[in-house]
Coordinates of C-alpha atoms in Angstrom, one line a residue:
Chain D
X1 CA 131.0 161.5 99.3
X2 CA 129.8 157.9 100.0
X3 CA 132.5 155.7 98.9
X4 CA 134.1 153.3 100.3
X5 CA 130.6 151.9 100.3
X6 CA 131.2 149.3 103.2
X7 CA 132.6 152.0 105.6
X8 CA 129.5 154.2 105.2
X9 CA 127.2 151.2 106.0
X10 CA 125.8 150.6 102.4
X11 CA 126.2 146.8 102.9
X12 CA 127.0 144.5 105.7
X13 CA 129.4 141.9 106.8
X14 CA 127.8 138.9 104.6
X15 CA 127.5 141.0 101.5
X16 CA 131.2 142.0 101.9
X17 CA 132.2 138.3 101.6
X18 CA 130.4 138.3 98.2
X19 CA 132.1 141.3 97.3
X20 CA 135.4 139.8 98.4
X21 CA 134.7 136.6 96.1
X22 CA 133.9 138.7 93.1
X23 CA 136.8 141.0 93.5
X24 CA 139.0 137.9 93.9
X25 CA 137.8 136.6 90.5
X26 CA 138.8 139.7 89.0
X27 CA 142.1 139.7 90.6
X28 CA 142.8 136.1 89.5
X29 CA 141.5 136.6 86.1
X30 CA 144.0 139.5 85.3
X31 CA 146.9 137.7 87.1
X32 CA 146.5 134.8 84.7
X33 CA 145.8 137.0 81.7
X34 CA 149.3 138.9 82.6
X35 CA 151.1 135.3 82.6
X36 CA 151.6 135.3 86.4
X37 CA 150.3 131.5 86.5
X38 CA 153.8 130.5 85.3
X39 CA 156.6 130.5 87.6
X40 CA 159.1 130.5 84.7
X41 CA 157.6 133.8 83.5
X42 CA 157.7 135.1 87.0
X43 CA 161.2 134.1 87.7
X44 CA 162.5 135.7 84.4
X45 CA 161.8 139.0 85.8
X46 CA 164.8 138.5 88.1
X47 CA 167.1 137.9 85.1
X48 CA 166.0 140.9 83.0
X49 CA 164.5 138.7 80.4
X50 CA 160.8 139.2 80.9
X51 CA 159.7 142.3 83.1
X52 CA 156.1 141.6 82.9
X53 CA 156.0 141.6 86.7
X54 CA 157.3 145.1 87.0
X55 CA 155.1 146.4 84.2
X56 CA 151.8 144.8 85.3
X57 CA 152.5 145.8 89.0
X58 CA 153.3 149.3 88.4
X59 CA 150.7 149.9 85.8
X60 CA 148.1 148.7 88.4
X61 CA 149.7 150.6 91.0
X62 CA 149.5 153.9 88.8
X63 CA 146.0 153.1 87.7
X64 CA 144.7 152.5 91.2
X65 CA 146.8 155.4 92.7
X66 CA 145.2 157.9 89.9
X67 CA 141.9 156.6 90.5
X68 CA 142.1 157.0 94.3
X69 CA 143.5 160.3 94.0
X70 CA 140.9 161.8 91.6
X71 CA 138.0 159.8 93.1
X72 CA 138.9 161.5 96.5
X73 CA 139.8 165.0 95.0
X74 CA 136.5 165.2 93.2
X75 CA 134.7 164.0 96.4
X76 CA 133.3 160.7 95.3
X77 CA 135.3 159.0 98.0
X78 CA 136.9 159.7 101.4
X79 CA 140.5 158.7 101.0
X80 CA 140.8 158.8 105.0
X81 CA 138.4 155.7 105.1
X82 CA 140.6 153.5 103.2
X83 CA 142.8 151.3 105.3
X84 CA 146.5 151.7 105.6
X85 CA 148.6 148.8 106.8
X86 CA 150.6 150.6 109.7
X87 CA 154.2 151.0 109.0
X88 CA 156.9 149.2 110.9
X89 CA 160.0 149.9 109.1
X90 CA 162.4 147.2 110.5
X91 CA 160.0 144.0 110.0
X92 CA 159.1 145.5 106.8
X93 CA 162.6 145.8 105.5
X94 CA 163.5 142.3 106.7
X95 CA 160.0 140.7 105.8
X96 CA 160.6 142.2 102.3
X97 CA 164.1 140.8 101.9
X98 CA 162.8 137.3 102.8
X99 CA 159.8 137.4 100.6
X100 CA 162.1 138.5 97.7
X101 CA 164.7 135.6 98.3
X102 CA 161.6 133.3 98.7
X103 CA 160.1 134.7 95.4
X104 CA 163.3 133.5 93.3
X105 CA 163.5 130.1 95.4
X106 CA 159.7 129.4 95.1
X107 CA 159.1 130.9 91.9
X108 CA 155.8 132.4 92.9
X109 CA 154.4 134.9 95.5
X110 CA 151.3 134.0 97.4
X111 CA 148.7 135.3 95.1
X112 CA 150.2 134.2 92.1
X113 CA 150.6 130.6 93.4
X114 CA 146.8 130.3 93.8
X115 CA 146.6 131.2 90.1
X116 CA 149.3 128.9 89.1
X117 CA 147.8 126.1 91.2
X118 CA 144.5 126.8 89.5
X119 CA 145.9 126.4 86.1
X120 CA 147.5 122.9 86.9
X121 CA 151.1 123.9 88.0
X122 CA 152.1 121.0 90.3
X123 CA 155.0 123.1 91.7
X124 CA 152.5 125.9 92.6
X125 CA 150.6 123.2 94.8
X126 CA 153.8 122.2 96.4
X127 CA 154.8 125.9 97.0
X128 CA 151.4 126.5 98.6
X129 CA 152.1 123.4 100.9
X130 CA 155.4 125.0 101.8
X131 CA 153.6 128.4 102.5
X132 CA 151.1 126.6 104.6
X133 CA 153.9 124.6 106.7
X134 CA 155.5 128.0 107.0
X135 CA 152.5 129.7 108.4
X136 CA 152.0 126.8 110.9
X137 CA 155.6 127.2 112.2
X138 CA 155.4 131.2 112.2
X139 CA 151.9 130.9 114.1
X140 CA 153.7 129.2 117.2
X141 CA 156.5 131.9 116.9
X142 CA 154.2 135.2 116.7
X143 CA 154.2 135.9 120.6
X144 CA 158.2 135.8 120.6
X145 CA 158.2 138.0 117.3
X146 CA 155.9 140.7 118.9
X147 CA 158.7 142.6 120.1
X148 CA 160.5 142.6 116.7
X149 CA 157.1 143.3 114.8
X150 CA 156.8 146.5 116.8
X151 CA 160.3 147.9 115.7
X152 CA 160.3 151.2 113.5
X153 CA 156.6 151.9 114.3
X154 CA 155.5 154.8 112.4
X155 CA 151.9 154.2 112.4
X156 CA 149.3 154.5 109.4
X157 CA 151.4 156.9 107.4
X158 CA 151.9 157.8 103.6
X159 CA 154.9 158.9 102.3
X160 CA 153.3 162.4 101.9
X161 CA 152.9 162.6 105.6
X162 CA 156.4 160.9 106.4
X163 CA 158.3 163.4 104.1
X164 CA 155.9 166.3 104.3
X165 CA 155.7 166.3 100.6
X166 CA 152.2 167.3 99.0
X167 CA 150.5 164.0 98.0
X168 CA 149.9 165.0 94.4
X169 CA 153.6 165.6 93.9
X170 CA 154.4 161.9 94.9
X171 CA 151.5 161.0 92.5
X172 CA 153.4 162.6 89.4
X173 CA 156.6 161.2 90.8
X174 CA 155.3 157.5 90.8
X175 CA 153.8 158.1 87.2
X176 CA 157.3 159.2 86.2
X177 CA 159.2 156.6 87.8
X178 CA 156.8 154.1 86.3
X179 CA 156.9 155.4 82.7
X180 CA 160.6 155.8 82.6
X181 CA 160.9 152.3 84.3
X182 CA 158.6 150.8 81.5
X183 CA 160.8 152.0 78.7
X184 CA 163.9 150.8 80.5
X185 CA 162.4 147.3 81.1
X186 CA 161.4 147.1 77.3
X187 CA 165.1 147.9 76.4
X188 CA 166.3 145.3 79.0
X189 CA 164.0 142.7 77.4
X190 CA 165.5 143.4 74.0
X191 CA 168.9 143.2 75.3
X192 CA 168.8 140.3 77.5
X193 CA 165.6 138.5 76.7
X194 CA 165.8 138.2 73.0
X195 CA 162.6 140.3 72.3
X196 CA 162.5 142.4 69.1
X197 CA 162.6 145.8 69.6
X198 CA 159.6 146.1 66.9
X199 CA 157.4 144.0 69.2
X200 CA 157.6 146.4 72.3
X201 CA 154.4 148.3 72.7
X202 CA 156.4 151.3 73.8
X203 CA 159.9 151.3 72.2
X204 CA 158.7 149.7 68.8
X205 CA 155.4 151.3 68.1
X206 CA 155.1 153.6 65.4
X207 CA 153.3 157.0 66.2
X208 CA 151.1 157.7 69.3
X209 CA 149.1 154.4 69.6
X210 CA 147.9 151.9 72.1
X211 CA 150.2 151.7 75.3
X212 CA 152.0 154.9 74.4
X213 CA 148.6 156.8 74.5
X214 CA 148.0 155.1 78.0
X215 CA 151.2 156.4 79.3
X216 CA 150.4 160.0 77.9
X217 CA 147.0 159.7 79.8
X218 CA 148.8 158.8 83.0
X219 CA 151.2 161.6 82.6
X220 CA 148.3 164.0 82.1
X221 CA 146.5 162.7 85.1
X222 CA 149.6 162.8 87.2
X223 CA 150.5 166.2 86.3
X224 CA 147.1 167.8 86.9
X225 CA 147.3 165.8 90.3
X226 CA 150.4 167.4 91.2
X227 CA 148.7 171.0 90.8
X228 CA 145.3 169.8 92.4
X229 CA 145.9 169.9 96.1
X230 CA 145.4 167.3 98.6
X231 CA 143.2 164.4 98.0
X232 CA 142.0 164.4 101.7
X233 CA 138.6 166.3 100.9
X234 CA 136.7 166.3 104.3
X235 CA 133.5 168.6 104.5
X236 CA 134.2 171.7 106.9
X237 CA 131.7 174.0 108.6
X238 CA 131.7 176.4 111.4
X239 CA 129.4 177.2 114.1
X240 CA 128.7 180.1 116.4
X241 CA 129.8 178.8 119.9
X242 CA 127.9 181.2 121.7
X243 CA 124.7 180.3 120.1
X244 CA 125.2 176.6 120.5
X245 CA 126.0 177.2 124.2
X246 CA 122.7 179.2 124.8
X247 CA 120.9 176.4 122.9
X248 CA 122.2 173.9 125.6
X249 CA 121.8 176.3 128.5
X250 CA 118.1 177.1 127.6
X251 CA 117.3 173.4 126.9
X252 CA 116.7 174.3 123.2
X253 CA 118.6 171.4 122.2
X254 CA 116.6 168.3 123.3
X255 CA 113.0 166.9 123.9
X256 CA 112.4 164.6 126.7
X257 CA 110.5 161.3 126.1
X258 CA 107.3 162.5 127.5
X259 CA 107.3 165.7 125.4
X260 CA 107.9 163.8 122.3
X261 CA 104.9 161.2 123.3
X262 CA 102.7 164.4 123.8
X263 CA 103.6 165.8 120.4
X264 CA 103.2 162.5 118.8
X265 CA 99.7 161.9 120.4
X266 CA 98.4 165.4 119.6
X267 CA 99.9 165.3 116.1
X268 CA 101.3 168.7 116.5
X269 CA 104.8 169.7 115.8
X270 CA 105.9 166.2 115.2
X271 CA 109.5 166.0 114.3
X272 CA 111.1 164.0 111.7
X273 CA 112.4 161.1 114.0
X274 CA 115.8 159.8 113.1
X275 CA 117.5 156.6 114.7
X276 CA 121.2 156.8 114.4
X277 CA 121.8 153.3 115.5
X278 CA 123.2 150.6 113.2
X279 CA 120.5 149.0 111.0
X280 CA 120.5 145.7 113.2
X281 CA 119.5 147.5 116.4
X282 CA 116.9 149.6 114.3
X283 CA 115.4 146.4 113.1
X284 CA 115.2 145.1 116.5
X285 CA 113.1 148.0 117.7
X286 CA 112.7 151.6 117.2
X287 CA 110.6 154.6 117.9
X288 CA 107.2 155.0 116.1
X289 CA 107.6 156.6 112.7
X290 CA 111.7 156.8 113.0
X291 CA 113.7 156.4 110.0
X292 CA 117.3 155.0 110.3
X293 CA 120.3 156.9 109.5
X294 CA 123.4 155.3 110.8
X295 CA 126.0 157.6 112.1
X296 CA 128.2 157.1 109.2
X297 CA 125.5 158.1 106.7
X298 CA 124.9 161.4 108.4
X299 CA 126.8 163.4 105.8
X300 CA 124.9 161.7 103.0
X301 CA 121.4 162.2 104.2
X302 CA 119.5 164.9 102.5
X303 CA 118.5 167.2 105.5
X304 CA 116.2 170.0 104.8
X305 CA 116.7 173.3 106.7
X306 CA 112.9 173.7 107.1
X307 CA 112.1 170.6 109.0
X308 CA 112.3 169.7 112.6
X309 CA 114.7 166.8 113.3
X310 CA 114.8 164.6 116.5
X311 CA 117.8 162.5 116.9
X312 CA 118.1 159.6 119.2
X313 CA 120.6 156.9 119.7
X314 CA 121.3 153.9 122.2
X315 CA 123.7 154.4 125.3
X316 CA 126.3 156.2 123.2
X317 CA 126.6 159.9 122.8
X318 CA 125.9 159.7 119.0
X319 CA 122.6 162.0 119.0
X320 CA 124.5 164.7 120.9
X321 CA 127.5 164.4 118.4
X322 CA 125.2 164.5 115.4
X323 CA 123.3 167.2 116.8
X324 CA 126.6 169.2 116.9
X325 CA 127.3 168.3 113.3
X326 CA 124.1 169.3 112.0
X327 CA 124.0 172.5 113.9
X328 CA 127.3 173.4 112.4
X329 CA 125.9 172.7 109.0
X330 CA 123.3 175.4 109.7
X331 CA 120.2 173.4 110.4
X332 CA 118.3 175.4 112.9
X333 CA 115.7 173.1 114.2
X334 CA 117.6 169.8 115.4
X335 CA 116.9 168.2 118.8
X336 CA 118.1 165.2 120.7
X337 CA 115.8 162.8 122.5
X338 CA 117.2 163.1 126.3
X339 CA 118.3 159.6 127.4
X340 CA 117.9 158.1 124.0
X341 CA 115.7 155.0 123.3
X342 CA 116.2 153.7 126.9
X343 CA 114.5 157.0 128.2
X344 CA 111.5 156.2 125.5
X345 CA 111.3 152.8 126.9
X346 CA 111.6 153.8 130.6
X347 CA 109.3 156.9 130.5
X348 CA 106.9 156.3 128.0
X349 CA 106.6 152.5 127.2
X350 CA 107.0 151.0 130.5
X351 CA 106.8 153.7 133.1
X352 CA 106.9 153.0 136.8
X353 CA 103.6 153.7 138.4
X354 CA 103.7 154.4 142.0
X355 CA 100.0 155.6 143.0
X356 CA 97.7 154.2 140.3
X357 CA 94.9 156.6 141.3
X358 CA 96.6 159.9 140.5
X359 CA 95.7 161.8 137.4
X360 CA 99.5 161.7 136.4
X361 CA 99.6 158.1 136.6
X362 CA 96.2 157.6 134.5
X363 CA 97.9 159.7 131.8
X364 CA 101.0 157.7 131.9
X365 CA 99.0 154.5 131.5
X366 CA 97.1 155.8 128.7
X367 CA 100.1 157.1 126.8
X368 CA 101.9 153.9 127.3
X369 CA 99.0 151.8 126.1
X370 CA 98.6 154.3 123.0
X371 CA 102.2 153.3 121.9
X372 CA 101.7 149.6 122.8
X373 CA 103.6 149.7 125.9
X374 CA 102.8 148.2 129.4
X375 CA 103.0 150.3 132.8
X376 CA 105.0 148.8 135.5
X377 CA 104.1 148.9 139.0
X378 CA 106.7 149.1 141.7
X379 CA 108.6 146.1 142.9
X380 CA 105.9 144.5 145.1
X381 CA 103.5 143.4 142.2
X382 CA 105.3 141.4 139.4
X383 CA 102.2 139.5 139.2
X384 CA 100.2 142.4 138.3
X385 CA 102.6 143.5 135.7
X386 CA 102.2 140.1 134.0
X387 CA 98.5 140.3 134.3
X388 CA 98.2 143.5 132.6
X389 CA 96.3 143.4 129.3
X390 CA 98.5 143.0 126.3
X391 CA 98.4 145.7 123.8
X392 CA 96.5 145.1 120.7
X393 CA 99.1 146.3 118.2
X394 CA 102.4 144.4 118.3
X395 CA 104.6 146.5 120.5
X396 CA 106.9 148.6 118.3
X397 CA 109.5 148.8 121.1
X398 CA 110.7 145.8 123.0
X399 CA 113.7 145.5 125.6
X400 CA 116.8 147.6 124.5
X401 CA 119.3 145.2 123.0
X402 CA 122.4 144.4 125.0
X403 CA 124.7 143.7 122.3
X404 CA 124.6 147.1 120.6
X405 CA 127.5 148.6 122.2
X406 CA 129.7 145.4 122.7
X407 CA 133.1 145.9 121.2
X408 CA 133.1 144.5 117.7
X409 CA 135.7 141.8 117.0
X410 CA 138.8 143.6 115.6
X411 CA 138.9 143.1 111.8
X412 CA 142.2 142.1 110.2
X413 CA 142.5 144.2 107.0
X414 CA 146.1 143.5 106.0
X415 CA 147.3 141.0 103.5
Chain F
X1 CA 151.7 130.6 57.9
X2 CA 150.1 128.3 60.1
X3 CA 147.0 129.4 62.1
X4 CA 147.3 128.4 65.7
X5 CA 144.9 125.6 66.6
X6 CA 142.2 126.0 69.2
X7 CA 144.4 123.8 71.5
X8 CA 147.4 126.0 71.6
X9 CA 147.9 128.3 74.6
X10 CA 147.2 131.7 73.6
X11 CA 149.7 134.6 74.0
X12 CA 149.5 136.6 77.3
X13 CA 147.7 140.0 77.4
X14 CA 149.5 143.2 76.7
X15 CA 151.3 143.7 80.2
X16 CA 150.2 147.6 80.3
X17 CA 146.4 146.3 79.5
X18 CA 146.6 143.5 82.0
X19 CA 148.0 146.1 84.6
X20 CA 144.9 148.7 83.8
X21 CA 142.8 145.6 84.6
X22 CA 144.4 144.8 87.8
X23 CA 144.5 148.3 88.8
X24 CA 140.6 148.7 88.3
X25 CA 140.0 145.6 90.1
X26 CA 142.2 147.1 93.2
X27 CA 140.3 150.5 92.8
X28 CA 136.9 148.5 93.0
X29 CA 138.2 147.0 96.4
X30 CA 139.1 150.6 97.6
X31 CA 135.7 152.1 96.5
X32 CA 133.5 149.2 97.6
X33 CA 135.2 148.0 100.7
X34 CA 137.9 150.6 101.7
X35 CA 140.6 148.1 101.6
X36 CA 142.8 146.5 99.0
X37 CA 143.8 143.0 98.0
X38 CA 145.6 140.2 99.8
X39 CA 147.2 136.8 99.2
X40 CA 149.2 135.3 102.1
X41 CA 146.5 136.1 104.8
X42 CA 144.2 133.4 103.7
X43 CA 147.1 130.7 104.3
X44 CA 147.8 132.3 107.8
X45 CA 144.1 132.0 108.3
X46 CA 143.8 128.3 107.3
X47 CA 147.0 127.3 109.3
X48 CA 145.9 129.1 112.6
X49 CA 142.3 127.6 112.4
X50 CA 144.0 124.2 111.9
X51 CA 146.0 124.5 115.1
X52 CA 143.2 125.8 117.1
X53 CA 141.1 122.8 116.0
X54 CA 143.8 120.1 116.6
X55 CA 145.5 121.6 119.7
X56 CA 142.9 124.0 121.1
X57 CA 144.9 123.9 124.6
X58 CA 148.1 125.0 123.0
X59 CA 146.4 127.7 121.1
X60 CA 144.8 129.3 124.3
X61 CA 148.4 130.1 125.5
X62 CA 149.3 132.1 122.4
X63 CA 147.7 135.5 122.0
X64 CA 148.2 135.2 118.2
X65 CA 146.3 131.8 117.7
X66 CA 143.6 132.7 120.3
X67 CA 142.3 135.2 117.6
X68 CA 141.4 132.3 115.6
X69 CA 139.4 130.7 118.1
X70 CA 136.8 133.3 118.0
X71 CA 133.9 132.6 115.7
X72 CA 134.3 131.1 112.5
X73 CA 137.9 132.1 111.3
X74 CA 137.0 131.1 107.7
X75 CA 134.2 133.8 107.5
X76 CA 137.0 136.2 106.6
X77 CA 137.3 138.8 103.8
X78 CA 140.7 137.7 102.5
X79 CA 139.8 133.9 102.6
X80 CA 136.6 134.6 100.3
X81 CA 138.9 136.8 98.1
X82 CA 141.4 134.2 97.5
X83 CA 138.9 131.5 96.7
X84 CA 137.9 134.0 94.1
X85 CA 141.5 134.3 92.9
X86 CA 141.5 130.6 92.4
X87 CA 138.2 130.6 90.5
X88 CA 139.3 133.6 88.3
X89 CA 142.8 132.3 87.4
X90 CA 141.2 128.9 86.3
X91 CA 138.4 130.8 84.3
X92 CA 141.1 132.8 82.5
X93 CA 143.6 129.9 81.9
X94 CA 140.6 127.8 80.5
X95 CA 139.7 130.4 78.2
X96 CA 143.2 130.9 77.0
X97 CA 144.2 127.2 76.8
X98 CA 146.8 127.6 79.5
X99 CA 145.4 125.4 82.2
X100 CA 147.6 122.2 81.9
X101 CA 149.2 119.9 84.4
X102 CA 152.8 120.9 84.4
X103 CA 155.8 121.8 86.4
X104 CA 157.4 125.0 85.8
X105 CA 161.2 125.0 85.8
X106 CA 164.0 126.0 83.7
X107 CA 165.9 123.7 81.2
X108 CA 168.5 122.8 83.6
X109 CA 166.6 121.9 86.5
X110 CA 165.2 118.5 87.7
X111 CA 161.8 117.9 89.0
X112 CA 163.1 117.0 92.4
X113 CA 165.2 120.2 92.7
X114 CA 162.3 122.4 91.5
X115 CA 159.9 121.0 93.9
X116 CA 162.1 121.0 96.9
X117 CA 162.8 124.6 96.2
X118 CA 159.1 125.5 95.6
X119 CA 158.4 124.1 99.2
X120 CA 161.4 125.9 100.8
X121 CA 160.3 129.1 99.0
X122 CA 156.9 128.8 100.2
X123 CA 158.0 128.5 103.6
X124 CA 160.2 131.4 103.3
X125 CA 157.5 133.4 102.1
X126 CA 155.2 132.6 104.9
X127 CA 157.7 134.1 107.4
X128 CA 158.5 137.0 105.2
X129 CA 154.9 138.0 104.8
X130 CA 154.2 137.7 108.5
X131 CA 157.0 139.8 109.2
X132 CA 156.1 142.6 106.8
X133 CA 152.2 142.2 107.6
X134 CA 151.6 141.5 103.9
X135 CA 152.9 140.2 100.5
X136 CA 153.3 141.3 97.0
X137 CA 149.4 141.8 96.8
X138 CA 148.7 143.4 100.4
X139 CA 151.8 145.5 100.4
X140 CA 153.4 146.2 97.2
X141 CA 150.2 146.3 95.2
X142 CA 147.7 147.8 97.6
X143 CA 150.0 149.9 99.7
X144 CA 152.0 151.2 96.6
X145 CA 149.0 152.6 95.2
X146 CA 148.1 154.3 98.5
X147 CA 151.7 155.7 98.9
X148 CA 151.7 153.7 102.0
X149 CA 155.2 154.6 103.5
X150 CA 156.0 151.1 104.7
X151 CA 154.8 149.2 101.6
X152 CA 157.1 151.3 99.5
X153 CA 160.1 150.1 101.8
X154 CA 158.7 146.7 101.5
X155 CA 158.6 146.8 97.7
X156 CA 162.2 148.0 97.3
X157 CA 163.5 145.5 100.0
X158 CA 161.5 142.7 98.1
X159 CA 163.1 143.5 94.5
X160 CA 166.5 143.9 96.4
X161 CA 166.3 140.5 97.9
X162 CA 164.9 138.8 94.8
X163 CA 167.7 140.5 92.4
X164 CA 170.3 139.5 95.1
X165 CA 169.3 136.1 95.4
X166 CA 168.8 135.4 91.7
X167 CA 172.2 134.8 90.7
X168 CA 172.5 131.7 93.0
X169 CA 169.4 130.2 91.9
X170 CA 169.9 130.5 88.0
X171 CA 170.2 126.8 87.7
X172 CA 166.6 126.5 88.5
X173 CA 165.2 129.0 85.9
X174 CA 167.6 129.5 83.1

């Protein structure tokens, strides 16, 4: 289960813009192929003369719907990670009607106007100008519209949850509506559009070929979907709550930074060290020998039951949460680093030394130097701190980054 | 029978085939990004960014506009997607000899009437898309294939509005 790739951290924000551009090219290409660069062809939909809008749109809906259903059902992608625009019944009803009226008046919808403008339709450029002007005006009205936009709030919901109907049953219903609709659309085109019956891919064809085969394929995938159960396939696991409680009580769930440092220096019982933070934080600094497994990739990582794993994170509780998740999946030797990377910095790399002469202090200094750190003496002697000899090796761990846990700017995912 | 010359526009693709192509593009967006396609949002972003640049003080008093003041508003997924749509459309149009400077209108419509209505229709679409948080691409196509409850209501409302208004606008198109 590793799709949607972006949501599982397989590429970052900048790469996502390139993906956007490439997907846009595909989108624009097929819109133009279908004839949606022509306002006349688009508007003909509403006079029953050319129903290509309905045919293309519903074929696309059925294709993507079946792809998402089966991709999720077979465990290739996680449907719960695909963004749903929240449902607000009232503004969506009113907005939909306005959009429909605007479609007949203007001849385009926003996406098709871009394709029409690209292929030289001057009216599409004027339409885009109108839309831009409209957006300017609406921008100023948005705060006043906020109350209206919240009416009929149902949250992120599919028809399956709204009506409490199995997802797969709705899939076959949509497929049937589409296929019956296509046949009806072709019949309307023959009646009102002057299209010859023989030229229609579904009505006019002889035998089972081309478009008819496609419809049969849709029906087959839809019917099996109705019987296949829910496409929301998470991975489930159980754990023994007593066992986990005892692990915690006996401190059998974590290592301290100093314990880890000892093991690393002695090269005994060295765990596989796993950094759960995002790749940017990992790149800035990490523990020696650590590998980066961002939280979202936890389920994908091939863990081995016979290895000892040490999980750590920043100031968030990700390490403890990941510990639970891996324990539930029956990996017995999983530990967290108590206090995360900050504890490593504070206790191992830059420990405070009160009495420089004690054995404990000498050990701390040696350990800090071994990992390229610098011990700190208490408040009184900042000069001594600066004068301390710089480690030969470049310090693998620098100041913990401050931006790691800053709330990210909310991303718009709607249209 | 005359063979079509290389300069004649080619016929459009079989709508079901084009639909499968479009559906696969949409599916690619779901699989790679976990989100669908869009159309109107790029225009909203451009309008918001323009206001923020021309009247930054006004923009500060408007919670909606303030979102365009953070960072670079054009570094946005849907802005890049719509740039791609333009290029993809141009590419397909050129391949099929369909890219020509023209004004789409019915036999009874004057150029002025057509252009005025195109502008008005565009403006109305902007309001509709903002109210519905999406347009034909983001709601009907994307939400439709995800069985999104609001998207299906939107789709029915949109076709209802369009068929209801069509009779009054027949002089423009047929």
